[in-house]
Coordinates of C-alpha atoms and ligand atoms in Angstrom, one line a residue:
X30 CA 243.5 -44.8 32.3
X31 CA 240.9 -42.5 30.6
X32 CA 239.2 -39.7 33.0
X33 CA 236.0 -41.5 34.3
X34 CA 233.0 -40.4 32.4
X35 CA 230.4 -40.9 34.9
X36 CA 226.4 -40.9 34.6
X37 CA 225.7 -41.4 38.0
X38 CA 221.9 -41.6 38.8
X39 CA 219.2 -39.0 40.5
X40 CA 217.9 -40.3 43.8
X41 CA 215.5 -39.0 45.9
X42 CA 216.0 -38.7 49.2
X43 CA 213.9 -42.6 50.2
X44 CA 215.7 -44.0 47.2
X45 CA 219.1 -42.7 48.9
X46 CA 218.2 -43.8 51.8
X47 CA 217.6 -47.4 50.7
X48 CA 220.9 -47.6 49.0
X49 CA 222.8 -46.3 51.5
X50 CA 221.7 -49.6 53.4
X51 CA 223.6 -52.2 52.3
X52 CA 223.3 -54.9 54.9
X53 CA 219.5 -55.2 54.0
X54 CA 219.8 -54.9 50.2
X55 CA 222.5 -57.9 50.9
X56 CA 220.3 -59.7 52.8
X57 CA 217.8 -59.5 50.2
X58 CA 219.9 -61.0 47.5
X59 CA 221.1 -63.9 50.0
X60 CA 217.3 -64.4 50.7
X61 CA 215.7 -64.1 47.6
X62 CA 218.8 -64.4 45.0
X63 CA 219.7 -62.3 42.1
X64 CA 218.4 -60.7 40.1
X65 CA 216.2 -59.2 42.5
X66 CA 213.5 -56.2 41.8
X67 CA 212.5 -53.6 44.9
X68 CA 209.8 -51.6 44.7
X69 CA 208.7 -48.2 47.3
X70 CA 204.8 -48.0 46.6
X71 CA 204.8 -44.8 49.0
X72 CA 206.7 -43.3 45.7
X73 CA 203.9 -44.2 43.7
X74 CA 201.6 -42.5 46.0
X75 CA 203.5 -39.0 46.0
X76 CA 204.1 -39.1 42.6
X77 CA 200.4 -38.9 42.0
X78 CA 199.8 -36.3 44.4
X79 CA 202.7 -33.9 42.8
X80 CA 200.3 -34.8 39.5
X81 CA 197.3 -33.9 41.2
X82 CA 198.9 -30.9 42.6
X83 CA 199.5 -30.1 39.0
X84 CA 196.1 -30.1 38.5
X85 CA 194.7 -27.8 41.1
X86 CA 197.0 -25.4 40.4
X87 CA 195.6 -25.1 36.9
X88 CA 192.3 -25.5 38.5
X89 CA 191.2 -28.4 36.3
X90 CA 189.3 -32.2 37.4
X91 CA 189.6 -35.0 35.8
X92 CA 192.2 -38.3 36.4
X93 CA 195.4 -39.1 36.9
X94 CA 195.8 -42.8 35.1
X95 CA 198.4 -44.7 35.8
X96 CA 199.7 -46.5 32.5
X97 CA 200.1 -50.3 33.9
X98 CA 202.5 -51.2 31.0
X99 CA 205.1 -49.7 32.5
X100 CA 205.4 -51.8 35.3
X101 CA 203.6 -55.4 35.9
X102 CA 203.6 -55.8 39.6
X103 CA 201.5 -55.8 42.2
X104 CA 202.3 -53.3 44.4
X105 CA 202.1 -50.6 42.7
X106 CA 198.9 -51.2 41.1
X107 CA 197.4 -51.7 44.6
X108 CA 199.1 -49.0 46.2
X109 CA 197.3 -46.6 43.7
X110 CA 194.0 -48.3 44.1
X111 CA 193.9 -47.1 47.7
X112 CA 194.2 -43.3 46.5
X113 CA 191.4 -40.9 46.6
X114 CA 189.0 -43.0 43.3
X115 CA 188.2 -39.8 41.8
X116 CA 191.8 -39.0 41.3
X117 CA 193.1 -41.8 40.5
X118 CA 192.7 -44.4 37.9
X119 CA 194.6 -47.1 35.6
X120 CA 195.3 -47.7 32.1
X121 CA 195.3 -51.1 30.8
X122 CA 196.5 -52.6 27.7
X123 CA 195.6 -55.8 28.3
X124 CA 193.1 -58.2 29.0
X125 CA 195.7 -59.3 31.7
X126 CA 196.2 -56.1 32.7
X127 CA 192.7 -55.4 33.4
X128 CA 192.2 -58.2 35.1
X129 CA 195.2 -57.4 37.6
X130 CA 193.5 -54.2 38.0
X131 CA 190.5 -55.7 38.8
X132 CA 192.2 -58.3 41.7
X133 CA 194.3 -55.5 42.8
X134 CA 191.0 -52.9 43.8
X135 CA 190.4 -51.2 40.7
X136 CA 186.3 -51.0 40.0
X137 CA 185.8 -50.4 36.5
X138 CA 184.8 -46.9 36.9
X139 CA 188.5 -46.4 37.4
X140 CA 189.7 -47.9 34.7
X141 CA 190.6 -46.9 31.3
X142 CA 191.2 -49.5 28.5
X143 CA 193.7 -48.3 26.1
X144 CA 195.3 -50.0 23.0
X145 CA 194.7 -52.1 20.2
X146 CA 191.9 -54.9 21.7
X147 CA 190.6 -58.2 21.2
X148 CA 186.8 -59.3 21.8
X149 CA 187.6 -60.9 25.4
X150 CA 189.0 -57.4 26.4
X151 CA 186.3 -55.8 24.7
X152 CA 183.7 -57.5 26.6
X153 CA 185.1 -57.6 30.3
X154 CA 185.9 -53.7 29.1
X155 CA 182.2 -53.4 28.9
X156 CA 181.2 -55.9 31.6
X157 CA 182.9 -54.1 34.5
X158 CA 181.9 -50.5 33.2
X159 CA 185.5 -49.2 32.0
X160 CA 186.2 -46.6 29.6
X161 CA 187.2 -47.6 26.2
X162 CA 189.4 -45.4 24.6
X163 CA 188.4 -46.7 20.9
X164 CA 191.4 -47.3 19.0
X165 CA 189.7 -47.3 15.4
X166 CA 186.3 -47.4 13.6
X167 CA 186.5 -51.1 13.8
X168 CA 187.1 -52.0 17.2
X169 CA 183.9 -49.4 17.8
X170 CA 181.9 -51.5 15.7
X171 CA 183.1 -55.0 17.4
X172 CA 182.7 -53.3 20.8
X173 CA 178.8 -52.4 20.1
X174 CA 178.5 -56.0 18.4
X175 CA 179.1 -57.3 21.4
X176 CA 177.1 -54.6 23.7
X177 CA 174.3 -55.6 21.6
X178 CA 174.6 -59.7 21.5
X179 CA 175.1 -59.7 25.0
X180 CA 172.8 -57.1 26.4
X181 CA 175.9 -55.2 28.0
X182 CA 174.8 -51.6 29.5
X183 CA 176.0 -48.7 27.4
X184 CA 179.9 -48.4 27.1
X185 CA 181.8 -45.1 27.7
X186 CA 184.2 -44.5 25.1
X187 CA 186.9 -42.0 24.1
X188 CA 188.3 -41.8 20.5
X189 CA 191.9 -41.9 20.3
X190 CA 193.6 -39.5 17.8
X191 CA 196.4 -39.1 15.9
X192 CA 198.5 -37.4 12.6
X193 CA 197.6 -34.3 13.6
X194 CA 198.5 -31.5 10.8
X195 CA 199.2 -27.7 11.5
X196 CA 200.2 -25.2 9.3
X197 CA 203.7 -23.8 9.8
X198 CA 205.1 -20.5 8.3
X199 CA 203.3 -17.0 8.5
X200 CA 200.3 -17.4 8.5
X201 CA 199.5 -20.5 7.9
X202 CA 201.2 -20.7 4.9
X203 CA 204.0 -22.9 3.6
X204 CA 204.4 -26.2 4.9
X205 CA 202.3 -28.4 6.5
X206 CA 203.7 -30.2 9.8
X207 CA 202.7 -33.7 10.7
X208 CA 202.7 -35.2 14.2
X209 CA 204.7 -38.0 15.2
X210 CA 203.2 -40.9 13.1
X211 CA 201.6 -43.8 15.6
X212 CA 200.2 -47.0 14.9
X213 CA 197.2 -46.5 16.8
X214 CA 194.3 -44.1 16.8
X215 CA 192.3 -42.9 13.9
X216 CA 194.0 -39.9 11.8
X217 CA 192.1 -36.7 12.2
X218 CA 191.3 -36.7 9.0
X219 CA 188.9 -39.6 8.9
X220 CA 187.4 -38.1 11.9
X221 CA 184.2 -37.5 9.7
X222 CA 183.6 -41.5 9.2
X223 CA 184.8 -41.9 13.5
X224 CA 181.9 -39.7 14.0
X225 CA 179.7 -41.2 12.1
X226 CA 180.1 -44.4 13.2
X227 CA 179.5 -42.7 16.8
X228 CA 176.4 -41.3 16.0
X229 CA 175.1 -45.0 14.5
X230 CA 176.0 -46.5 17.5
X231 CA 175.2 -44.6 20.3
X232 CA 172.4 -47.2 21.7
X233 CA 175.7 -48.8 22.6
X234 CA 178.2 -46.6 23.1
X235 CA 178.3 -43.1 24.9
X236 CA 180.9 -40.6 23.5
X237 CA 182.7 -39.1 26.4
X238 CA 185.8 -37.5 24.7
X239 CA 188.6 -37.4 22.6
X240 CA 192.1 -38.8 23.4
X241 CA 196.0 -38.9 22.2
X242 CA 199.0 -40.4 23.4
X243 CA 202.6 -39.3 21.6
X244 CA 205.5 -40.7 21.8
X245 CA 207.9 -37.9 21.7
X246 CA 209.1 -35.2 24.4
X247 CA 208.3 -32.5 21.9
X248 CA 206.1 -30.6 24.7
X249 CA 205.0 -27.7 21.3
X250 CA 204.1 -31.0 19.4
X251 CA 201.5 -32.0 22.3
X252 CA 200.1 -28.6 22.7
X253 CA 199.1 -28.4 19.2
X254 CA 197.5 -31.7 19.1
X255 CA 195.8 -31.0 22.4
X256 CA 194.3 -27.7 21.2
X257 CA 193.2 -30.1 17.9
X258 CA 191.3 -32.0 20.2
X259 CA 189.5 -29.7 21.7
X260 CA 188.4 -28.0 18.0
X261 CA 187.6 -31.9 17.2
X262 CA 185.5 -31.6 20.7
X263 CA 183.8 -28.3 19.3
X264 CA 182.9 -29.8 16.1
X265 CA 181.5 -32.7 18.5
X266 CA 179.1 -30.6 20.3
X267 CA 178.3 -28.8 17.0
X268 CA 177.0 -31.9 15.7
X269 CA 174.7 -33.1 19.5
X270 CA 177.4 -34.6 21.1
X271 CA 178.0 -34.3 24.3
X272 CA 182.2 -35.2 25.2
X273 CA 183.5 -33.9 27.8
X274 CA 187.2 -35.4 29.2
X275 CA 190.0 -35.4 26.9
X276 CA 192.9 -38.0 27.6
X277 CA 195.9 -36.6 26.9
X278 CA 198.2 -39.8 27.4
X279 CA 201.4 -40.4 28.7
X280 CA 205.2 -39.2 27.4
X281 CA 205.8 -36.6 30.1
X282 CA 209.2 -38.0 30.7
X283 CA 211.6 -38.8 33.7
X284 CA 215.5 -37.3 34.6
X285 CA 217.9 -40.4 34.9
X286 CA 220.9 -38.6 35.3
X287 CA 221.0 -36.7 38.0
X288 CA 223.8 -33.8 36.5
X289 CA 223.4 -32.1 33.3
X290 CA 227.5 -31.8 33.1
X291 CA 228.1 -35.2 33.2
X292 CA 225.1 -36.3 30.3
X293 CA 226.9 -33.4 28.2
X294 CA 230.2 -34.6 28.7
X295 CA 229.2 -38.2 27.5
X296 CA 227.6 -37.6 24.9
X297 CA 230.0 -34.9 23.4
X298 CA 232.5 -38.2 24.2
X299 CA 230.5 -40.5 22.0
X300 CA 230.8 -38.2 19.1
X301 CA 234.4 -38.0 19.8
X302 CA 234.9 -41.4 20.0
X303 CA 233.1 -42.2 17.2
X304 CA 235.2 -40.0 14.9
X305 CA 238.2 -42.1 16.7
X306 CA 239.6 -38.7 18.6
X307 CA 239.3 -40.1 21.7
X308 CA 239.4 -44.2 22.5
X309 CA 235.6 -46.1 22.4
X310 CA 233.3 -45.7 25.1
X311 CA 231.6 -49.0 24.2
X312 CA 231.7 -52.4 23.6
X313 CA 233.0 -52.8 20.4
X314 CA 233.0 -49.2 19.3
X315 CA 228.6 -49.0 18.9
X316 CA 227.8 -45.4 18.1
X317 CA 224.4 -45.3 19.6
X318 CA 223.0 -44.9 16.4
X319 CA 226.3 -42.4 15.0
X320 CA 228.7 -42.9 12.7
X321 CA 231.6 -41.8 11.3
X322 CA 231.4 -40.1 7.6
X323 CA 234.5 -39.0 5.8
X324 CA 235.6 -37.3 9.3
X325 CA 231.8 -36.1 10.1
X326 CA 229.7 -37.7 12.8
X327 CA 226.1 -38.8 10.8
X328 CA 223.2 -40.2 12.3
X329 CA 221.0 -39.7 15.3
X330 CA 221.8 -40.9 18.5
X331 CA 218.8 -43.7 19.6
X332 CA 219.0 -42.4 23.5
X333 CA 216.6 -41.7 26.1
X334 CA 217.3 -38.0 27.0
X335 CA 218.7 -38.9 30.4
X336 CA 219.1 -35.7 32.2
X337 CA 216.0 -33.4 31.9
X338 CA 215.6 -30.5 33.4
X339 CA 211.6 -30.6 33.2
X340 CA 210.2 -34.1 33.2
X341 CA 206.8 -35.4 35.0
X342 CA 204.7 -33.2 36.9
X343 CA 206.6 -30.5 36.0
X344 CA 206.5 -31.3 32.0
X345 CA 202.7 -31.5 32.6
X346 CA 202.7 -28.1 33.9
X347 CA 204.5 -26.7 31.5
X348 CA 202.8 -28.4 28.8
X349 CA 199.2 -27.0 30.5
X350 CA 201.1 -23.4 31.1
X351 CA 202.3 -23.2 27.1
X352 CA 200.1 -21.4 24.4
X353 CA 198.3 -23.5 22.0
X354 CA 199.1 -22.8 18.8
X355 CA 196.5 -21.5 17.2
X356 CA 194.2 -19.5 19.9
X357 CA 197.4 -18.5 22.1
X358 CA 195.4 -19.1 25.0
X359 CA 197.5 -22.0 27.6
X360 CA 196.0 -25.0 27.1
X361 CA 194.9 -25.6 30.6
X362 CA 193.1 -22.3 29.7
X363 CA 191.2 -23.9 26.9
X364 CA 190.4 -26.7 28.6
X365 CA 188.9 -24.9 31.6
X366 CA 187.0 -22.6 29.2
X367 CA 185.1 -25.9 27.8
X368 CA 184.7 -27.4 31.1
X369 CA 186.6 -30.4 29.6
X370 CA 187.8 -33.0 32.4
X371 CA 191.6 -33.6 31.6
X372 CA 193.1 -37.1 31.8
X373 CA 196.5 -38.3 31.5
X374 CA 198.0 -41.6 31.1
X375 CA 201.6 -41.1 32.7
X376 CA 203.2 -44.5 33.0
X377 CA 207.3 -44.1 33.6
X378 CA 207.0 -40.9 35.6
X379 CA 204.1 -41.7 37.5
X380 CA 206.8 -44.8 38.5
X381 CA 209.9 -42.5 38.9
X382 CA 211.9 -43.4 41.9
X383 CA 209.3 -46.0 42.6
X384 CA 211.6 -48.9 42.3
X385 CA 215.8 -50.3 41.8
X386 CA 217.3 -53.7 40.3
X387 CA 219.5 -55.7 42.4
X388 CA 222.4 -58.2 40.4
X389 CA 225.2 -59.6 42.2
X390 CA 228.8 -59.6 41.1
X391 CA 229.5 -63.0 39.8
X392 CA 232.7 -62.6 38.2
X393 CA 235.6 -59.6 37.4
X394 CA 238.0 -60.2 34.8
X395 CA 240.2 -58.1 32.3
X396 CA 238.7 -57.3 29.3
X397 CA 239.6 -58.5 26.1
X398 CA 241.9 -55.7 25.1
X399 CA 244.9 -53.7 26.6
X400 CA 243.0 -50.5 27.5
X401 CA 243.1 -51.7 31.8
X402 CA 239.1 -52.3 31.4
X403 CA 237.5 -54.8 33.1
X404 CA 234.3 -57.5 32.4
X405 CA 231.9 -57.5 35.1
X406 CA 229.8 -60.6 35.0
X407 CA 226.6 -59.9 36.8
X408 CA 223.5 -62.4 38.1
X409 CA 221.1 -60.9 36.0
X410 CA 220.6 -60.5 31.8
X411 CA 219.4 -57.6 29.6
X412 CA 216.1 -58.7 29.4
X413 CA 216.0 -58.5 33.6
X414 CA 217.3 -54.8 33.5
X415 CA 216.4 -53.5 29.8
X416 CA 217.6 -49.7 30.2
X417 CA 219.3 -50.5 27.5
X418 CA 216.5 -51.7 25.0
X419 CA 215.3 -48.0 26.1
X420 CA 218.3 -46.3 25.3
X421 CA 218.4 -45.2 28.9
X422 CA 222.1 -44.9 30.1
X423 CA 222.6 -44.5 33.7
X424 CA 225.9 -45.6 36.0
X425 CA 224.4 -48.4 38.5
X426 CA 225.5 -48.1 41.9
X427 CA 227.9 -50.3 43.6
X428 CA 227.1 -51.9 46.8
X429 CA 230.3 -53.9 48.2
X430 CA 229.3 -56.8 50.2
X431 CA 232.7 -55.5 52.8
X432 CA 233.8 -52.7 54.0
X433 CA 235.9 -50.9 50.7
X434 CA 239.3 -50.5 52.0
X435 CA 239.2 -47.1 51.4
X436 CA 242.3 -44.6 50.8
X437 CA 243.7 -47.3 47.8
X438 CA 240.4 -47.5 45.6
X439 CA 240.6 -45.7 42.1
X440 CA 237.6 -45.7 39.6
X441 CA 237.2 -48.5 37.0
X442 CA 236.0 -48.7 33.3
X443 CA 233.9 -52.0 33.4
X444 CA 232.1 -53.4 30.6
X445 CA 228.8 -55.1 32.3
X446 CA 227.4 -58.5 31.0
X447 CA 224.8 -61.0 31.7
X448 CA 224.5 -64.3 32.9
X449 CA 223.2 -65.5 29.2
X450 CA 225.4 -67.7 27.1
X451 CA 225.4 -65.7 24.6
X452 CA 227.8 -62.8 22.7
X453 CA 225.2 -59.9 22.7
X454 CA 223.6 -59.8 26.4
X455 CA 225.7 -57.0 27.7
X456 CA 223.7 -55.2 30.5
X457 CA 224.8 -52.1 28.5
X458 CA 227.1 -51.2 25.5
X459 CA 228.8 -48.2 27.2
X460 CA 231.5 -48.5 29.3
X461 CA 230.2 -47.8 33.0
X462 CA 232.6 -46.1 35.2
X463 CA 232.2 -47.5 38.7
X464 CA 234.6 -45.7 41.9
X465 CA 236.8 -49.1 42.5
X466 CA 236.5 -52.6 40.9
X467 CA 233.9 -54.5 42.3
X468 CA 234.6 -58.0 43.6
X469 CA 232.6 -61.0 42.9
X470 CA 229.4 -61.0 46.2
X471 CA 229.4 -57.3 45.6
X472 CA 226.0 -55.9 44.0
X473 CA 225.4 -53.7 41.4
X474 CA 222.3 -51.6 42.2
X475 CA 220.1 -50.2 39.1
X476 CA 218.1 -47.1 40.4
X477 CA 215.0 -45.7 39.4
X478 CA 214.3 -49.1 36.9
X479 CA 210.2 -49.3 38.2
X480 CA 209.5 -48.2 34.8
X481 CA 209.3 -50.4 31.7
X482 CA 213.1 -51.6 33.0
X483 CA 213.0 -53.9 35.5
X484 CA 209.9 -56.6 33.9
X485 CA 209.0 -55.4 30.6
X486 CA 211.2 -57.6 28.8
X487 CA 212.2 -60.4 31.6
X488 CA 212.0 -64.0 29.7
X489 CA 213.3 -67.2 31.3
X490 CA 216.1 -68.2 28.2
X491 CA 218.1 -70.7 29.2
X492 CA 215.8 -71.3 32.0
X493 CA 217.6 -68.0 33.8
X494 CA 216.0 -67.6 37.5
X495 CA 213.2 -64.7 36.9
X496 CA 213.8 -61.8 39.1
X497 CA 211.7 -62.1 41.9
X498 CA 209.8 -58.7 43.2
X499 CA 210.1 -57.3 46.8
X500 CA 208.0 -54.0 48.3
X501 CA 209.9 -52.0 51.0
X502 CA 208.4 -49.7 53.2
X503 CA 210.5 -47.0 55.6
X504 CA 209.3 -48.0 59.6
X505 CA 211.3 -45.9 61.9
X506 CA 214.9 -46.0 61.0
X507 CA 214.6 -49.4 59.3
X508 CA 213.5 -51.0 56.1
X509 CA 210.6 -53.5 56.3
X510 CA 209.6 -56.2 53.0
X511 CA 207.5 -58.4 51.6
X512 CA 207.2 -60.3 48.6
X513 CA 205.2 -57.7 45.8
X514 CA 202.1 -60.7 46.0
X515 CA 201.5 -60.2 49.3
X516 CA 201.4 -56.2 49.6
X517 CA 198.6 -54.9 50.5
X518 CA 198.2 -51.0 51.1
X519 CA 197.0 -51.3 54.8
X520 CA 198.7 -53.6 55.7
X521 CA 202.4 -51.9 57.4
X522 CA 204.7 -54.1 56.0
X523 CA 206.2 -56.4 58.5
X524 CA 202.9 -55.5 60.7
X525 CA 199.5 -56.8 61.1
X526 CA 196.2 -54.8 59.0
X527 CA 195.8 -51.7 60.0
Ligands
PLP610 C1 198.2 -45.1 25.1 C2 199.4 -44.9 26.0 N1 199.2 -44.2 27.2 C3 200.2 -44.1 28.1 C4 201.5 -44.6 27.8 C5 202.5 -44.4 28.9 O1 203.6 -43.6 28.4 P1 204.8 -43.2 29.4 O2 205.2 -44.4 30.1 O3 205.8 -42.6 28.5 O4 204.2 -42.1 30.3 C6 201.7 -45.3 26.6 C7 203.0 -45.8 26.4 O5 203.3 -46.5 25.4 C8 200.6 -45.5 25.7 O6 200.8 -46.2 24.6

């Protein structure tokens, strides 16, 4: 057998706690079947405050938004709505998403309507008071159509960004370096006709600020495009405007795996067992996106990076602490200097730790090939646990539904698959190293999946059984649960309102 290559997860303490009680995880599964999706919305809660406390030690205002993409249930969303309303708001990108705000406690003061929209988000945008963060020219035009028709108060609006250019070399000469490129936003250099546009509708629309969001980790990339913003703000002003917030979006990241050693080890193994020096690590032999050329490992590995040693809060301050670019003045400097509110959109850190994914064992068998592997045939597909569709690789923790027999138990390399009829729905390509062989009734416990993993992509194909969504709550030296549609934040679960 091959040394076991672990990736095994970073729990928090709550999160350790919970899976170190197996009788109630078991009796949720019995109860409510597999898969099954738990949720801690007291994680939510302290997530927020480490971002708020993030803030104050920069000395800035403004909100913390919580992107409501990343995950779609309710307990979350209402969990946050009970936090301090200055502090704390919501993104939505969707008129269903705004409308769950709005049933979970949201007002529209609070909320922030991101994305590309349609006229009945538009107008309940507008009707409830939230902040639209204009994706384009356009959609600023159909949003003060419909201000005007219907005799809607004026909208608050932010202008998203993007393909933001900097010079690089000394300077400033030499190339030119583009930003990530994103479907959305208008490129700063059609700002003019943005403005414009602004400035023609402003019986119907009140500029309030700029906004980004980038999809990369590159924390040099996101200083230069926020100092951009503020110059874009400065021309603003320049010109009788009067912004003052800019949204800086999400990205800021979240650490899977909890050791460094172990993500190095596996992924210096994947290039390895790409160039065939060392047996596969996955299904089939899938490179992750590498491949083997003449002898020379090509290609770019499509993986989350799982182990980071800054990610959340702590990427935000370090993103707020680095000098911008051009002025070399921190960015939280420059943002203080203009008195701009900062916003931020964090969506899968502001959900770290927040939440696990519950399947139970349904089958063990060898695998198709002489290497002493196993198939592991779990109660739940890809689309119910989609760390995968991420990229996101991360050892799932086994819960047996006995007592191990400890002393005779030696780690396994298991190959995880789904309950779909159907070659491809492998819970993961990579060969998950678990510390015995589980037995079917055991379960296989997904941490840290709150965000965009455990319901982004659930579908009911082949008329599956959906996962159904439990909040748990710490009472004394017990866990306590209810179904996510009946959480409510003052209620103590298992208690009457407080
Ligand atoms: C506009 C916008 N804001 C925020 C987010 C949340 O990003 P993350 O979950 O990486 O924090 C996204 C993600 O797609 C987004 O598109």
């Amino acid at each position: 057998m091959d040394a076991p290559l672990y990736l095994r997860p970073r729990v928090d303490p709550q999160l350790a706690s919970l899976l170190t009680d197996r009788p109630f995880l078991h009796s949720l599964v019995d109860a409510l079947g597999s898969p099954l999706n738990v949720l801690l919305p007291e994680a939510v809660a302290r997530n927020a405050a480490r971002f708020r406390a993030v803030y104050r030690r920069h000395r800035l205002s403004g909100r913390v938004y919580f992107a409501h993409k990343a995950n779609r249930a309710g307990a979350l969303v209402r969990r946050l709505a009970a936090e301090d309303p200055a502090a704390v708001g919501v993104d939505v990108a969707s008129l269903e998403e705004l409308r769950h705000a709005l049933g979970c406690g949201f007002t529209g003061d609070r909320i922030m309507a991101t994305g590309p929209k349609d006229a009945e988000f538009l107008w309940l945008a507008a009707r409830v008071g939230a902040t639209v963060n204009l994706d384009s020219a356009g959609e600023l035009e159909r949003l003060s159509g419909l201000v005007r028709t219907h005799g809607l108060g004026r909208v608050a609006v932010l202008v998203r960004l993007s393909g933001f250019e900097s010079a690089a070399g000394h300077g400033g000469a030499g190339t030119r370096l583009l930003s990530r490129r994103s479907r959305f936003g208008t490129p700063v250099r059609d700002a003019e006709a943005l403005l414009s546009a602004l400035e023609r509708n402003a019986d119907a629309v009140e500029f309030t600020g700029a906004a980004y969001h980038l999809d990369t980790t590159g924390v040099e990339e996101k200083a230069r495009a926020l100092e951009q913003c503020v110059l874009f703000m400065d021309e603003c002003r320049a010109r009788g405007l009067a912004p003052r917030a800019l949204d800086i979006g999400g990205g800021f990241g979240v650490g899977y795996v909890a050791e460094a050693g172990e993500w190095e080890r596996w992924t210096t193994a994947l290039s390895e067992a790409v160039l065939g020096v060392r047996p596969p690590l996955t299904w089939r032999g899938h490179g992750y996106g590498l491949r083997n050329e003449g002898g020379t490992v090509r290609g770019a590995a499509a993986l989350y990076p799982a182990h980071r040693p800054t990610a959340g809060p702590g990427y935000l301050d370090e993103l707020l602490s680095l000098p911008a670019p051009a002025s070399g003045r921190p960015s939280a400097t420059l943002l203080l200097e203009h008195l701009h509110d900062l916003y931020i959109e964090p969506g899968r850190s502001l959900v770290d730790q927040c939440g696990l994914s519950l399947a139970r064992v349904l089958d063990v068998r060898p695998a198709d090939t002489d290497s002493g592997h196993h198939v592991v045939r779990l109660g739940m597909n890809a689309g119910d646990m989609s760390f995968e569709e991420h990229g996101v690789l991360v050892d799932p923790v086994l819960l047996p539904r006995d007592e191990a027999a400890t002393g005779e138990e030696e780690p396994f390399g298991v190959y995880l698959t789904g309950n779909l009829c159907l070659e491809g729905d492998l819970i993961t390509r990579r060969l998950v190293f678990l510390p015995r062989l589980p037995r079917a009734g055991d379960l296989l416990a997904f941490a840290n999946t709150a965000g965009y993993a455990m319901d982004f992509h659930a579908h009911h194909a082949q008329r599956q059984p959906a996962a159904r969504t439990v909040a748990v709550e710490r009472r004394g030296d017990s866990w306590r649960w209810c179904l996510d549609e009946d959480y409510w934040p003052i209620t103590p679960l298992g208690g009457t309102p407080g």
